[in-house]
Amino acid sequence: MSFTNTSTGVAAIQGIVDLRNVDTSQNFSIKLQSEWEFYPNTLLISENTKSFKQNKIYTNQPESWDQYFENNDEIHYGSYRLTILKEHISSQMYGITIPEGLAPYELYINGHFIGGLGNLATNNTQIAPIGRPSTYYFTLNTTKSEIIIQGVQANRYVQGGFQREIIFGDLHSMERSKFFSISTQMAVCLVFFFYLLFTILLWFIGIRNKSLLYFSMIIISTCVTILVSSNKILFSYISINWIWANKLYYFSYINNMMFFVLFLRELMKEYSKPKILTIVPLLCATYLSFIVIAPIEYIFKTKIIFTILFIVSPTIITIFTFNIVIKGQKGVIFLLLTGTAVATNSLFFSLQQNKVLPYSHYPFDLLIGITALSAFWFTRYFQTTLQTEKLSVKLQKEINTKDDFLANTSHELRNPLHGMMTIAQTILAKQEHKGAQSDLRLLVRIGNHMTHILDDLLDLVKLKEKTLRLQPKPLNAYNLASGVSNMFRFMLKGKPIELVVRIPINSPLVLADETRLIQIFANLIHNAIKFTEQGSITIDAEVVGKKLYISVADTGIGIEKDIQERIFDPYEQVDSTMTSIGGGLGLGLSICQELIALHGGTISLTSSVGKGSIFTFSLPVAKSQTVADRDLNVEKDTMLLKYSSLMNGFTQIEQSIATSTEKHTLVSSHARILIVDDDAVNLQVLVNAFSTEPFEIETALSGAEALEKLQENSFDLIISDIMMPHMSGYDLAKHIREKFSISELPLLFLTARQQSEDIQLAFLSGANDYIKKPMEYIELKSRVQALIQMKQSSEERLRIEAAWLQAQIQPHFFFNTLNSIISLQGVDNEKMEELLLAFSDYLQMSFDFQNVDLTVPIDYELKLVRAFIAIEQIRFGDRIRVEWDIPNQMKLFVPPLSIQTLVENAIQHGILPRQEGGTVTIYIEEKKENFTIAITDNGVGFETKTSKEKTSVGLINTEQRLKQLFGVELAIDSVIDQGTTISFSIPKKI
């Protein structure tokens, strides 16, 4: 307990305290110290005290009584006696606080029983309570008063007797001290309780992560440690023996430390992941199990483990949080405060256990620590919220950009598509050859289908921008549903599905746009047909209030619950995988929802997997029940053209598409193929097979010859036999993969070996694909086209990526340039104009579509480099110096944004980190067989052993394009504090 206004103490002399000259009426509180009478192995009240007068000893309180017993292994008991001398004019109420120590014990004043802890008569050593501070009140009205405390030390594993002062004082002073001590602890627990309520609230609103659970356990454990320490308030209400009370005491402290470490590890995982933060909780958990299972004597014998864990844990926390604070992480200062507070709590705890402090320690430091944790939590939450808002804004911009792109694409494709279809229809009218007519009809149908895909995209954009206008009029839902259903019955041929319209003929008219209502019916019915294998599709309706609810029910595959929640989102499909049914863009249901909402209705979905789905939408009932135009011709509605184009049968279309694919290559540009086979006849067969394709074919009779040609030229595909003398196809593949990845140079194996082991070995050697001999002609062409397309797509990705890297001007470069322009205004207008012109040239060339070309003239690339250097020199002045060593006239083409990337790297990461700056040299030398380009700086340099994964994206992209175009790599030579040279060579003839 902690007491206020307690004097230093009054020393007893041979068991007597003289208070006759002390005012005890108010603000009186003293520590009863020094020479108390002590009777070992004697209970003065319970036994005949006359025979034990010779056993009287004077103790120097507070101290352990163990020294007065011969056998320390036995249970000790004894009595303390003190006489108080005080003249009383009238009776006065006093109080006395007995500290923790003996248990059980009894207190007698002038021979009268005042109170005690436990029961001396019935409590044995196993069921005795744990010692705790208690305050008792009594009246004194005599000149000489006697205090006797007799008790037993049930816990023989700790020192016996009273090792803290016994406090004596007037009633009001003792009441005040007791109230302050208990209320302070309860106030801290109350604060923690509010923290716990807040945590529970977060849990119920859906924030369910590990850190929240750990934080809750910290609060609970901390409250338990408070209630079992100092006043040990918990044991005043829960009656448990001293064994389990001590176990609870040790358990609560170690449990608290364990969850503190776990919680901080969870919070710090994005900053640091030290293994010690995993090891310490495991040790704590092991020791907790030991506390629960082990006998009490072993717990006291291994108390050093408890002390180490309790002190080492917060020390480790403080050290690691301090390291993170040094690194400058935001908000981690709160973690440092937490670690410091926990370490302080451990220090006070240790001092209290060793009786260094004269009073008990209240857990204000733990309160500070947990509050600091909460502050860190809230700080990180607000940072995350702010970041989420920024990402949300960015995402919305990306969505808008995507929608704008789709809208622009739809508009731009409409005119050329219309021209193509018009020409195809004109030729079809004049064509007499039936085969050509079939091809042209297929072309027209595909064109119609593509037109309506574009229409869907435009509708979606119009609906989002709220620019789509309806032309509502009274309509008969039954007639429209029947007409649309009749158009779709052709899709049911061969399927055991019944399409039924059960809308009552006399159902009220709805107020809707005819074209859009047909579109809604068409989308819902078409979806139902796609996802129904057998059963029925039923269209029904009923009137509810002033709305007509129309349902389209099927007995198809159904929709899973998680997909139902987002099925009406744009581009969302029931199954978007390669095995999906029907395909499509996933816009139909989204457009339906938006159109129905424009009509003032709603759409809902009820579905069970394996049983089917029901889409129900509502439309307002028209006030006028007269149809404006009874001559409805649903079949001629433009919304159904994309479905009517399929009415000639799927088999014919598939055959036509196969024929078209066979006659028209899918490769977007001329490709160079190297065919490797040791048999000249086989080579000629393959060359003839590709004679109708726009390929440039070269051949090689051995793997060695193929490698020589790879050194001299670049290819889009290698076709190789496996069984060849000297160098097999497997060996050739390994040599190729040492220089080219599978996307940089695809490799197709032709093999007569068809065992699974051979095929596996082919892929392990580096092949992209394989064809078994004898081969199908169409299969060969299809696989070749697929691999070449992959190669070309990879090249295009690199080109676009390079242009994207340049187009994504770093925000700090953009804003720093603008700030430089603003700062020069009115100070140096001439320099400001120079910077504006350079920045304008840089922006113009950064967004030039020429950047997606394979190569650009050297003059074009150097113009961009000069614009970039001009900007940086104006910004940084003499810190950037550039030397040019290039020929005047060069017929040289380089990958776009290649030299500019190297120059930017040299400036940003080479010379600018130096305070004094440095010099960048741009060197181009024309040699007999190639051009050598080198960028040199005298900057900080770097360790050349650094893996390529750690280099910049721009350098990686540049090297990949150089490798694909010219078969060369970047040569990097760098010395720390001396500079870096990055160079590459471009052959004169490829």
mmCIF file with all atom_site columns, N, CA, C and O in Angstrom, residues 576-619:
data_model
loop_
_atom_site.group_PDB
_atom_site.id
_atom_site.type_symbol
_atom_site.label_atom_id
_atom_site.label_alt_id
_atom_site.label_comp_id
_atom_site.label_asym_id
_atom_site.label_entity_id
_atom_site.label_seq_id
_atom_site.pdbx_PDB_ins_code
_atom_site.Cartn_x
_atom_site.Cartn_y
_atom_site.Cartn_z
_atom_site.occupancy
_atom_site.B_iso_or_equiv
_atom_site.pdbx_formal_charge
_atom_site.auth_seq_id
_atom_site.auth_comp_id
_atom_site.auth_asym_id
_atom_site.auth_atom_id
_atom_site.pdbx_PDB_model_num
ATOM 1   N N  . SER A 1 576 ? -15.098 -15.933 -64.999 1.00 0.00 ? 576 SER A N  1
ATOM 2   C CA . SER A 1 576 ? -14.264 -15.208 -65.949 1.00 0.00 ? 576 SER A CA 1
ATOM 3   C C  . SER A 1 576 ? -13.024 -15.990 -66.336 1.00 0.00 ? 576 SER A C  1
ATOM 4   O O  . SER A 1 576 ? -12.103 -15.454 -66.928 1.00 0.00 ? 576 SER A O  1
ATOM 5   N N  . THR A 1 577 ? -12.980 -17.277 -66.012 1.00 0.00 ? 577 THR A N  1
ATOM 6   C CA . THR A 1 577 ? -11.791 -18.073 -66.301 1.00 0.00 ? 577 THR A CA 1
ATOM 7   C C  . THR A 1 577 ? -11.804 -18.544 -67.750 1.00 0.00 ? 577 THR A C  1
ATOM 8   O O  . THR A 1 577 ? -12.737 -18.286 -68.512 1.00 0.00 ? 577 THR A O  1
ATOM 9   N N  . MET A 1 578 ? -10.744 -19.256 -68.114 1.00 0.00 ? 578 MET A N  1
ATOM 10  C CA . MET A 1 578 ? -10.641 -19.779 -69.473 1.00 0.00 ? 578 MET A CA 1
ATOM 11  C C  . MET A 1 578 ? -11.767 -20.759 -69.793 1.00 0.00 ? 578 MET A C  1
ATOM 12  O O  . MET A 1 578 ? -12.129 -20.950 -70.944 1.00 0.00 ? 578 MET A O  1
ATOM 13  N N  . THR A 1 579 ? -12.355 -21.369 -68.762 1.00 0.00 ? 579 THR A N  1
ATOM 14  C CA . THR A 1 579 ? -13.411 -22.360 -68.968 1.00 0.00 ? 579 THR A CA 1
ATOM 15  C C  . THR A 1 579 ? -14.792 -21.755 -68.798 1.00 0.00 ? 579 THR A C  1
ATOM 16  O O  . THR A 1 579 ? -15.764 -22.462 -68.625 1.00 0.00 ? 579 THR A O  1
ATOM 17  N N  . SER A 1 580 ? -14.876 -20.444 -68.814 1.00 0.00 ? 580 SER A N  1
ATOM 18  C CA . SER A 1 580 ? -16.169 -19.803 -68.577 1.00 0.00 ? 580 SER A CA 1
ATOM 19  C C  . SER A 1 580 ? -17.130 -20.115 -69.711 1.00 0.00 ? 580 SER A C  1
ATOM 20  O O  . SER A 1 580 ? -16.749 -20.385 -70.841 1.00 0.00 ? 580 SER A O  1
ATOM 21  N N  . ILE A 1 581 ? -18.400 -20.018 -69.380 1.00 0.00 ? 581 ILE A N  1
ATOM 22  C CA . ILE A 1 581 ? -19.455 -20.331 -70.342 1.00 0.00 ? 581 ILE A CA 1
ATOM 23  C C  . ILE A 1 581 ? -19.853 -19.063 -71.077 1.00 0.00 ? 581 ILE A C  1
ATOM 24  O O  . ILE A 1 581 ? -20.184 -18.057 -70.462 1.00 0.00 ? 581 ILE A O  1
ATOM 25  N N  . GLY A 1 582 ? -19.837 -19.097 -72.382 1.00 0.00 ? 582 GLY A N  1
ATOM 26  C CA . GLY A 1 582 ? -20.423 -18.010 -73.149 1.00 0.00 ? 582 GLY A CA 1
ATOM 27  C C  . GLY A 1 582 ? -19.527 -16.831 -73.402 1.00 0.00 ? 582 GLY A C  1
ATOM 28  O O  . GLY A 1 582 ? -19.678 -16.127 -74.380 1.00 0.00 ? 582 GLY A O  1
ATOM 29  N N  . GLY A 1 583 ? -18.577 -16.546 -72.547 1.00 0.00 ? 583 GLY A N  1
ATOM 30  C CA . GLY A 1 583 ? -17.700 -15.405 -72.736 1.00 0.00 ? 583 GLY A CA 1
ATOM 31  C C  . GLY A 1 583 ? -18.427 -14.093 -72.524 1.00 0.00 ? 583 GLY A C  1
ATOM 32  O O  . GLY A 1 583 ? -19.413 -13.996 -71.804 1.00 0.00 ? 583 GLY A O  1
ATOM 33  N N  . GLY A 1 584 ? -17.970 -13.033 -73.216 1.00 0.00 ? 584 GLY A N  1
ATOM 34  C CA . GLY A 1 584 ? -18.581 -11.716 -73.081 1.00 0.00 ? 584 GLY A CA 1
ATOM 35  C C  . GLY A 1 584 ? -17.752 -10.806 -72.200 1.00 0.00 ? 584 GLY A C  1
ATOM 36  O O  . GLY A 1 584 ? -16.779 -11.218 -71.580 1.00 0.00 ? 584 GLY A O  1
ATOM 37  N N  . LEU A 1 585 ? -18.164 -9.529  -72.166 1.00 0.00 ? 585 LEU A N  1
ATOM 38  C CA . LEU A 1 585 ? -17.432 -8.535  -71.385 1.00 0.00 ? 585 LEU A CA 1
ATOM 39  C C  . LEU A 1 585 ? -17.965 -8.377  -69.976 1.00 0.00 ? 585 LEU A C  1
ATOM 40  O O  . LEU A 1 585 ? -17.364 -7.700  -69.168 1.00 0.00 ? 585 LEU A O  1
ATOM 41  N N  . GLY A 1 586 ? -19.128 -8.937  -69.690 1.00 0.00 ? 586 GLY A N  1
ATOM 42  C CA . GLY A 1 586 ? -19.685 -8.788  -68.351 1.00 0.00 ? 586 GLY A CA 1
ATOM 43  C C  . GLY A 1 586 ? -20.360 -7.444  -68.139 1.00 0.00 ? 586 GLY A C  1
ATOM 44  O O  . GLY A 1 586 ? -20.360 -6.928  -67.025 1.00 0.00 ? 586 GLY A O  1
ATOM 45  N N  . LEU A 1 587 ? -20.945 -6.878  -69.214 1.00 0.00 ? 587 LEU A N  1
ATOM 46  C CA . LEU A 1 587 ? -21.594 -5.566  -69.109 1.00 0.00 ? 587 LEU A CA 1
ATOM 47  C C  . LEU A 1 587 ? -23.116 -5.661  -69.072 1.00 0.00 ? 587 LEU A C  1
ATOM 48  O O  . LEU A 1 587 ? -23.779 -4.707  -68.681 1.00 0.00 ? 587 LEU A O  1
ATOM 49  N N  . GLY A 1 588 ? -23.661 -6.806  -69.497 1.00 0.00 ? 588 GLY A N  1
ATOM 50  C CA . GLY A 1 588 ? -25.110 -6.920  -69.669 1.00 0.00 ? 588 GLY A CA 1
ATOM 51  C C  . GLY A 1 588 ? -25.906 -6.604  -68.425 1.00 0.00 ? 588 GLY A C  1
ATOM 52  O O  . GLY A 1 588 ? -26.825 -5.763  -68.445 1.00 0.00 ? 588 GLY A O  1
ATOM 53  N N  . LEU A 1 589 ? -25.596 -7.256  -67.293 1.00 0.00 ? 589 LEU A N  1
ATOM 54  C CA . LEU A 1 589 ? -26.362 -7.055  -66.071 1.00 0.00 ? 589 LEU A CA 1
ATOM 55  C C  . LEU A 1 589 ? -26.161 -5.659  -65.501 1.00 0.00 ? 589 LEU A C  1
ATOM 56  O O  . LEU A 1 589 ? -27.087 -5.073  -64.935 1.00 0.00 ? 589 LEU A O  1
ATOM 57  N N  . SER A 1 590 ? -24.955 -5.133  -65.633 1.00 0.00 ? 590 SER A N  1
ATOM 58  C CA . SER A 1 590 ? -24.708 -3.773  -65.162 1.00 0.00 ? 590 SER A CA 1
ATOM 59  C C  . SER A 1 590 ? -25.553 -2.775  -65.939 1.00 0.00 ? 590 SER A C  1
ATOM 60  O O  . SER A 1 590 ? -26.162 -1.863  -65.359 1.00 0.00 ? 590 SER A O  1
ATOM 61  N N  . ILE A 1 591 ? -25.615 -2.944  -67.267 1.00 0.00 ? 591 ILE A N  1
ATOM 62  C CA . ILE A 1 591 ? -26.448 -2.059  -68.088 1.00 0.00 ? 591 ILE A CA 1
ATOM 63  C C  . ILE A 1 591 ? -27.917 -2.233  -67.732 1.00 0.00 ? 591 ILE A C  1
ATOM 64  O O  . ILE A 1 591 ? -28.672 -1.253  -67.628 1.00 0.00 ? 591 ILE A O  1
ATOM 65  N N  . CYS A 1 592 ? -28.351 -3.479  -67.493 1.00 0.00 ? 592 CYS A N  1
ATOM 66  C CA . CYS A 1 592 ? -29.741 -3.716  -67.095 1.00 0.00 ? 592 CYS A CA 1
ATOM 67  C C  . CYS A 1 592 ? -30.083 -2.970  -65.816 1.00 0.00 ? 592 CYS A C  1
ATOM 68  O O  . CYS A 1 592 ? -31.133 -2.321  -65.709 1.00 0.00 ? 592 CYS A O  1
ATOM 69  N N  . GLN A 1 593 ? -29.215 -3.058  -64.823 1.00 0.00 ? 593 GLN A N  1
ATOM 70  C CA . GLN A 1 593 ? -29.474 -2.385  -63.545 1.00 0.00 ? 593 GLN A CA 1
ATOM 71  C C  . GLN A 1 593 ? -29.597 -0.877  -63.729 1.00 0.00 ? 593 GLN A C  1
ATOM 72  O O  . GLN A 1 593 ? -30.498 -0.235  -63.175 1.00 0.00 ? 593 GLN A O  1
ATOM 73  N N  . GLU A 1 594 ? -28.684 -0.292  -64.527 1.00 0.00 ? 594 GLU A N  1
ATOM 74  C CA . GLU A 1 594 ? -28.724 1.149   -64.732 1.00 0.00 ? 594 GLU A CA 1
ATOM 75  C C  . GLU A 1 594 ? -29.974 1.557   -65.509 1.00 0.00 ? 594 GLU A C  1
ATOM 76  O O  . GLU A 1 594 ? -30.611 2.576   -65.192 1.00 0.00 ? 594 GLU A O  1
ATOM 77  N N  . LEU A 1 595 ? -30.342 0.778   -66.529 1.00 0.00 ? 595 LEU A N  1
ATOM 78  C CA . LEU A 1 595 ? -31.537 1.114   -67.316 1.00 0.00 ? 595 LEU A CA 1
ATOM 79  C C  . LEU A 1 595 ? -32.800 1.011   -66.470 1.00 0.00 ? 595 LEU A C  1
ATOM 80  O O  . LEU A 1 595 ? -33.697 1.867   -66.552 1.00 0.00 ? 595 LEU A O  1
ATOM 81  N N  . ILE A 1 596 ? -32.883 -0.030  -65.656 1.00 0.00 ? 596 ILE A N  1
ATOM 82  C CA . ILE A 1 596 ? -34.067 -0.197  -64.798 1.00 0.00 ? 596 ILE A CA 1
ATOM 83  C C  . ILE A 1 596 ? -34.144 0.934   -63.781 1.00 0.00 ? 596 ILE A C  1
ATOM 84  O O  . ILE A 1 596 ? -35.227 1.449   -63.483 1.00 0.00 ? 596 ILE A O  1
ATOM 85  N N  . ALA A 1 597 ? -33.002 1.345   -63.238 1.00 0.00 ? 597 ALA A N  1
ATOM 86  C CA . ALA A 1 597 ? -32.983 2.462   -62.294 1.00 0.00 ? 597 ALA A CA 1
ATOM 87  C C  . ALA A 1 597 ? -33.458 3.740   -62.962 1.00 0.00 ? 597 ALA A C  1
ATOM 88  O O  . ALA A 1 597 ? -34.168 4.554   -62.346 1.00 0.00 ? 597 ALA A O  1
ATOM 89  N N  . LEU A 1 598 ? -33.087 3.940   -64.242 1.00 0.00 ? 598 LEU A N  1
ATOM 90  C CA . LEU A 1 598 ? -33.560 5.117   -64.968 1.00 0.00 ? 598 LEU A CA 1
ATOM 91  C C  . LEU A 1 598 ? -35.080 5.097   -65.143 1.00 0.00 ? 598 LEU A C  1
ATOM 92  O O  . LEU A 1 598 ? -35.720 6.163   -65.167 1.00 0.00 ? 598 LEU A O  1
ATOM 93  N N  . HIS A 1 599 ? -35.644 3.919   -65.228 1.00 0.00 ? 599 HIS A N  1
ATOM 94  C CA . HIS A 1 599 ? -37.099 3.791   -65.336 1.00 0.00 ? 599 HIS A CA 1
ATOM 95  C C  . HIS A 1 599 ? -37.801 3.949   -63.986 1.00 0.00 ? 599 HIS A C  1
ATOM 96  O O  . HIS A 1 599 ? -39.033 3.909   -63.920 1.00 0.00 ? 599 HIS A O  1
ATOM 97  N N  . GLY A 1 600 ? -37.028 4.070   -62.916 1.00 0.00 ? 600 GLY A N  1
ATOM 98  C CA . GLY A 1 600 ? -37.612 4.188   -61.586 1.00 0.00 ? 600 GLY A CA 1
ATOM 99  C C  . GLY A 1 600 ? -37.885 2.852   -60.927 1.00 0.00 ? 600 GLY A C  1
ATOM 100 O O  . GLY A 1 600 ? -38.679 2.774   -59.982 1.00 0.00 ? 600 GLY A O  1
ATOM 101 N N  . GLY A 1 601 ? -37.232 1.807   -61.396 1.00 0.00 ? 601 GLY A N  1
ATOM 102 C CA . GLY A 1 601 ? -37.444 0.484   -60.822 1.00 0.00 ? 601 GLY A CA 1
ATOM 103 C C  . GLY A 1 601 ? -36.185 -0.052  -60.165 1.00 0.00 ? 601 GLY A C  1
ATOM 104 O O  . GLY A 1 601 ? -35.171 0.628   -60.035 1.00 0.00 ? 601 GLY A O  1
ATOM 105 N N  . THR A 1 602 ? -36.270 -1.317  -59.748 1.00 0.00 ? 602 THR A N  1
ATOM 106 C CA . THR A 1 602 ? -35.139 -1.990  -59.122 1.00 0.00 ? 602 THR A CA 1
ATOM 107 C C  . THR A 1 602 ? -35.004 -3.386  -59.707 1.00 0.00 ? 602 THR A C  1
ATOM 108 O O  . THR A 1 602 ? -35.951 -3.927  -60.278 1.00 0.00 ? 602 THR A O  1
ATOM 109 N N  . ILE A 1 603 ? -33.818 -3.989  -59.542 1.00 0.00 ? 603 ILE A N  1
ATOM 110 C CA . ILE A 1 603 ? -33.590 -5.361  -59.971 1.00 0.00 ? 603 ILE A CA 1
ATOM 111 C C  . ILE A 1 603 ? -32.919 -6.113  -58.833 1.00 0.00 ? 603 ILE A C  1
ATOM 112 O O  . ILE A 1 603 ? -32.076 -5.561  -58.113 1.00 0.00 ? 603 ILE A O  1
ATOM 113 N N  . SER A 1 604 ? -33.325 -7.348  -58.640 1.00 0.00 ? 604 SER A N  1
ATOM 114 C CA . SER A 1 604 ? -32.768 -8.164  -57.561 1.00 0.00 ? 604 SER A CA 1
ATOM 115 C C  . SER A 1 604 ? -32.514 -9.568  -58.075 1.00 0.00 ? 604 SER A C  1
ATOM 116 O O  . SER A 1 604 ? -33.024 -9.971  -59.129 1.00 0.00 ? 604 SER A O  1
ATOM 117 N N  . LEU A 1 605 ? -31.727 -10.311 -57.309 1.00 0.00 ? 605 LEU A N  1
ATOM 118 C CA . LEU A 1 605 ? -31.335 -11.662 -57.693 1.00 0.00 ? 605 LEU A CA 1
ATOM 119 C C  . LEU A 1 605 ? -31.552 -12.617 -56.536 1.00 0.00 ? 605 LEU A C  1
ATOM 120 O O  . LEU A 1 605 ? -31.188 -12.326 -55.397 1.00 0.00 ? 605 LEU A O  1
ATOM 121 N N  . THR A 1 606 ? -32.162 -13.746 -56.843 1.00 0.00 ? 606 THR A N  1
ATOM 122 C CA . THR A 1 606 ? -32.273 -14.858 -55.904 1.00 0.00 ? 606 THR A CA 1
ATOM 123 C C  . THR A 1 606 ? -31.701 -16.091 -56.594 1.00 0.00 ? 606 THR A C  1
ATOM 124 O O  . THR A 1 606 ? -32.151 -16.438 -57.689 1.00 0.00 ? 606 THR A O  1
ATOM 125 N N  . SER A 1 607 ? -30.713 -16.725 -55.973 1.00 0.00 ? 607 SER A N  1
ATOM 126 C CA . SER A 1 607 ? -30.052 -17.830 -56.657 1.00 0.00 ? 607 SER A CA 1
ATOM 127 C C  . SER A 1 607 ? -29.557 -18.859 -55.669 1.00 0.00 ? 607 SER A C  1
ATOM 128 O O  . SER A 1 607 ? -29.161 -18.524 -54.540 1.00 0.00 ? 607 SER A O  1
ATOM 129 N N  . SER A 1 608 ? -29.560 -20.114 -56.091 1.00 0.00 ? 608 SER A N  1
ATOM 130 C CA . SER A 1 608 ? -28.985 -21.223 -55.339 1.00 0.00 ? 608 SER A CA 1
ATOM 131 C C  . SER A 1 608 ? -28.120 -22.026 -56.286 1.00 0.00 ? 608 SER A C  1
ATOM 132 O O  . SER A 1 608 ? -28.543 -22.355 -57.399 1.00 0.00 ? 608 SER A O  1
ATOM 133 N N  . VAL A 1 609 ? -26.906 -22.327 -55.848 1.00 0.00 ? 609 VAL A N  1
ATOM 134 C CA . VAL A 1 609 ? -25.973 -23.063 -56.703 1.00 0.00 ? 609 VAL A CA 1
ATOM 135 C C  . VAL A 1 609 ? -26.539 -24.440 -57.015 1.00 0.00 ? 609 VAL A C  1
ATOM 136 O O  . VAL A 1 609 ? -26.945 -25.187 -56.125 1.00 0.00 ? 609 VAL A O  1
ATOM 137 N N  . GLY A 1 610 ? -26.600 -24.756 -58.312 1.00 0.00 ? 610 GLY A N  1
ATOM 138 C CA . GLY A 1 610 ? -27.105 -26.045 -58.755 1.00 0.00 ? 610 GLY A CA 1
ATOM 139 C C  . GLY A 1 610 ? -28.611 -26.088 -58.944 1.00 0.00 ? 610 GLY A C  1
ATOM 140 O O  . GLY A 1 610 ? -29.131 -27.065 -59.483 1.00 0.00 ? 610 GLY A O  1
ATOM 141 N N  . LYS A 1 611 ? -29.333 -25.033 -58.524 1.00 0.00 ? 611 LYS A N  1
ATOM 142 C CA . LYS A 1 611 ? -30.792 -25.033 -58.648 1.00 0.00 ? 611 LYS A CA 1
ATOM 143 C C  . LYS A 1 611 ? -31.311 -23.982 -59.609 1.00 0.00 ? 611 LYS A C  1
ATOM 144 O O  . LYS A 1 611 ? -32.403 -24.124 -60.146 1.00 0.00 ? 611 LYS A O  1
ATOM 145 N N  . GLY A 1 612 ? -30.538 -22.911 -59.820 1.00 0.00 ? 612 GLY A N  1
ATOM 146 C CA . GLY A 1 612 ? -30.975 -21.894 -60.754 1.00 0.00 ? 612 GLY A CA 1
ATOM 147 C C  . GLY A 1 612 ? -31.006 -20.508 -60.148 1.00 0.00 ? 612 GLY A C  1
ATOM 148 O O  . GLY A 1 612 ? -30.655 -20.306 -58.978 1.00 0.00 ? 612 GLY A O  1
ATOM 149 N N  . SER A 1 613 ? -31.425 -19.551 -60.976 1.00 0.00 ? 613 SER A N  1
ATOM 150 C CA . SER A 1 613 ? -31.440 -18.147 -60.575 1.00 0.00 ? 613 SER A CA 1
ATOM 151 C C  . SER A 1 613 ? -32.742 -17.498 -60.996 1.00 0.00 ? 613 SER A C  1
ATOM 152 O O  . SER A 1 613 ? -33.381 -17.914 -61.978 1.00 0.00 ? 613 SER A O  1
ATOM 153 N N  . ILE A 1 614 ? -33.122 -16.458 -60.247 1.00 0.00 ? 614 ILE A N  1
ATOM 154 C CA . ILE A 1 614 ? -34.314 -15.673 -60.576 1.00 0.00 ? 614 ILE A CA 1
ATOM 155 C C  . ILE A 1 614 ? -33.923 -14.200 -60.531 1.00 0.00 ? 614 ILE A C  1
ATOM 156 O O  . ILE A 1 614 ? -33.558 -13.670 -59.477 1.00 0.00 ? 614 ILE A O  1
ATOM 157 N N  . PHE A 1 615 ? -33.992 -13.536 -61.676 1.00 0.00 ? 615 PHE A N  1
ATOM 158 C CA . PHE A 1 615 ? -33.791 -12.089 -61.747 1.00 0.00 ? 615 PHE A CA 1
ATOM 159 C C  . PHE A 1 615 ? -35.171 -11.432 -61.791 1.00 0.00 ? 615 PHE A C  1
ATOM 160 O O  . PHE A 1 615 ? -35.991 -11.737 -62.674 1.00 0.00 ? 615 PHE A O  1
ATOM 161 N N  . THR A 1 616 ? -35.413 -10.530 -60.860 1.00 0.00 ? 616 THR A N  1
ATOM 162 C CA . THR A 1 616 ? -36.707 -9.853  -60.769 1.00 0.00 ? 616 THR A CA 1
ATOM 163 C C  . THR A 1 616 ? -36.485 -8.346  -60.847 1.00 0.00 ? 616 THR A C  1
ATOM 164 O O  . THR A 1 616 ? -35.684 -7.800  -60.080 1.00 0.00 ? 616 THR A O  1
ATOM 165 N N  . PHE A 1 617 ? -37.183 -7.711  -61.799 1.00 0.00 ? 617 PHE A N  1
ATOM 166 C CA . PHE A 1 617 ? -37.068 -6.262  -61.897 1.00 0.00 ? 617 PHE A CA 1
ATOM 167 C C  . PHE A 1 617 ? -38.463 -5.645  -61.941 1.00 0.00 ? 617 PHE A C  1
ATOM 168 O O  . PHE A 1 617 ? -39.450 -6.299  -62.313 1.00 0.00 ? 617 PHE A O  1
ATOM 169 N N  . SER A 1 618 ? -38.525 -4.387  -61.553 1.00 0.00 ? 618 SER A N  1
ATOM 170 C CA . SER A 1 618 ? -39.821 -3.699  -61.484 1.00 0.00 ? 618 SER A CA 1
ATOM 171 C C  . SER A 1 618 ? -39.847 -2.511  -62.434 1.00 0.00 ? 618 SER A C  1
ATOM 172 O O  . SER A 1 618 ? -38.819 -1.865  -62.680 1.00 0.00 ? 618 SER A O  1
ATOM 173 N N  . LEU A 1 619 ? -41.040 -2.246  -62.977 1.00 0.00 ? 619 LEU A N  1
ATOM 174 C CA . LEU A 1 619 ? -41.271 -1.090  -63.848 1.00 0.00 ? 619 LEU A CA 1
ATOM 175 C C  . LEU A 1 619 ? -42.568 -0.418  -63.407 1.00 0.00 ? 619 LEU A C  1
ATOM 176 O O  . LEU A 1 619 ? -43.516 -1.093  -62.965 1.00 0.00 ? 619 LEU A O  1
#
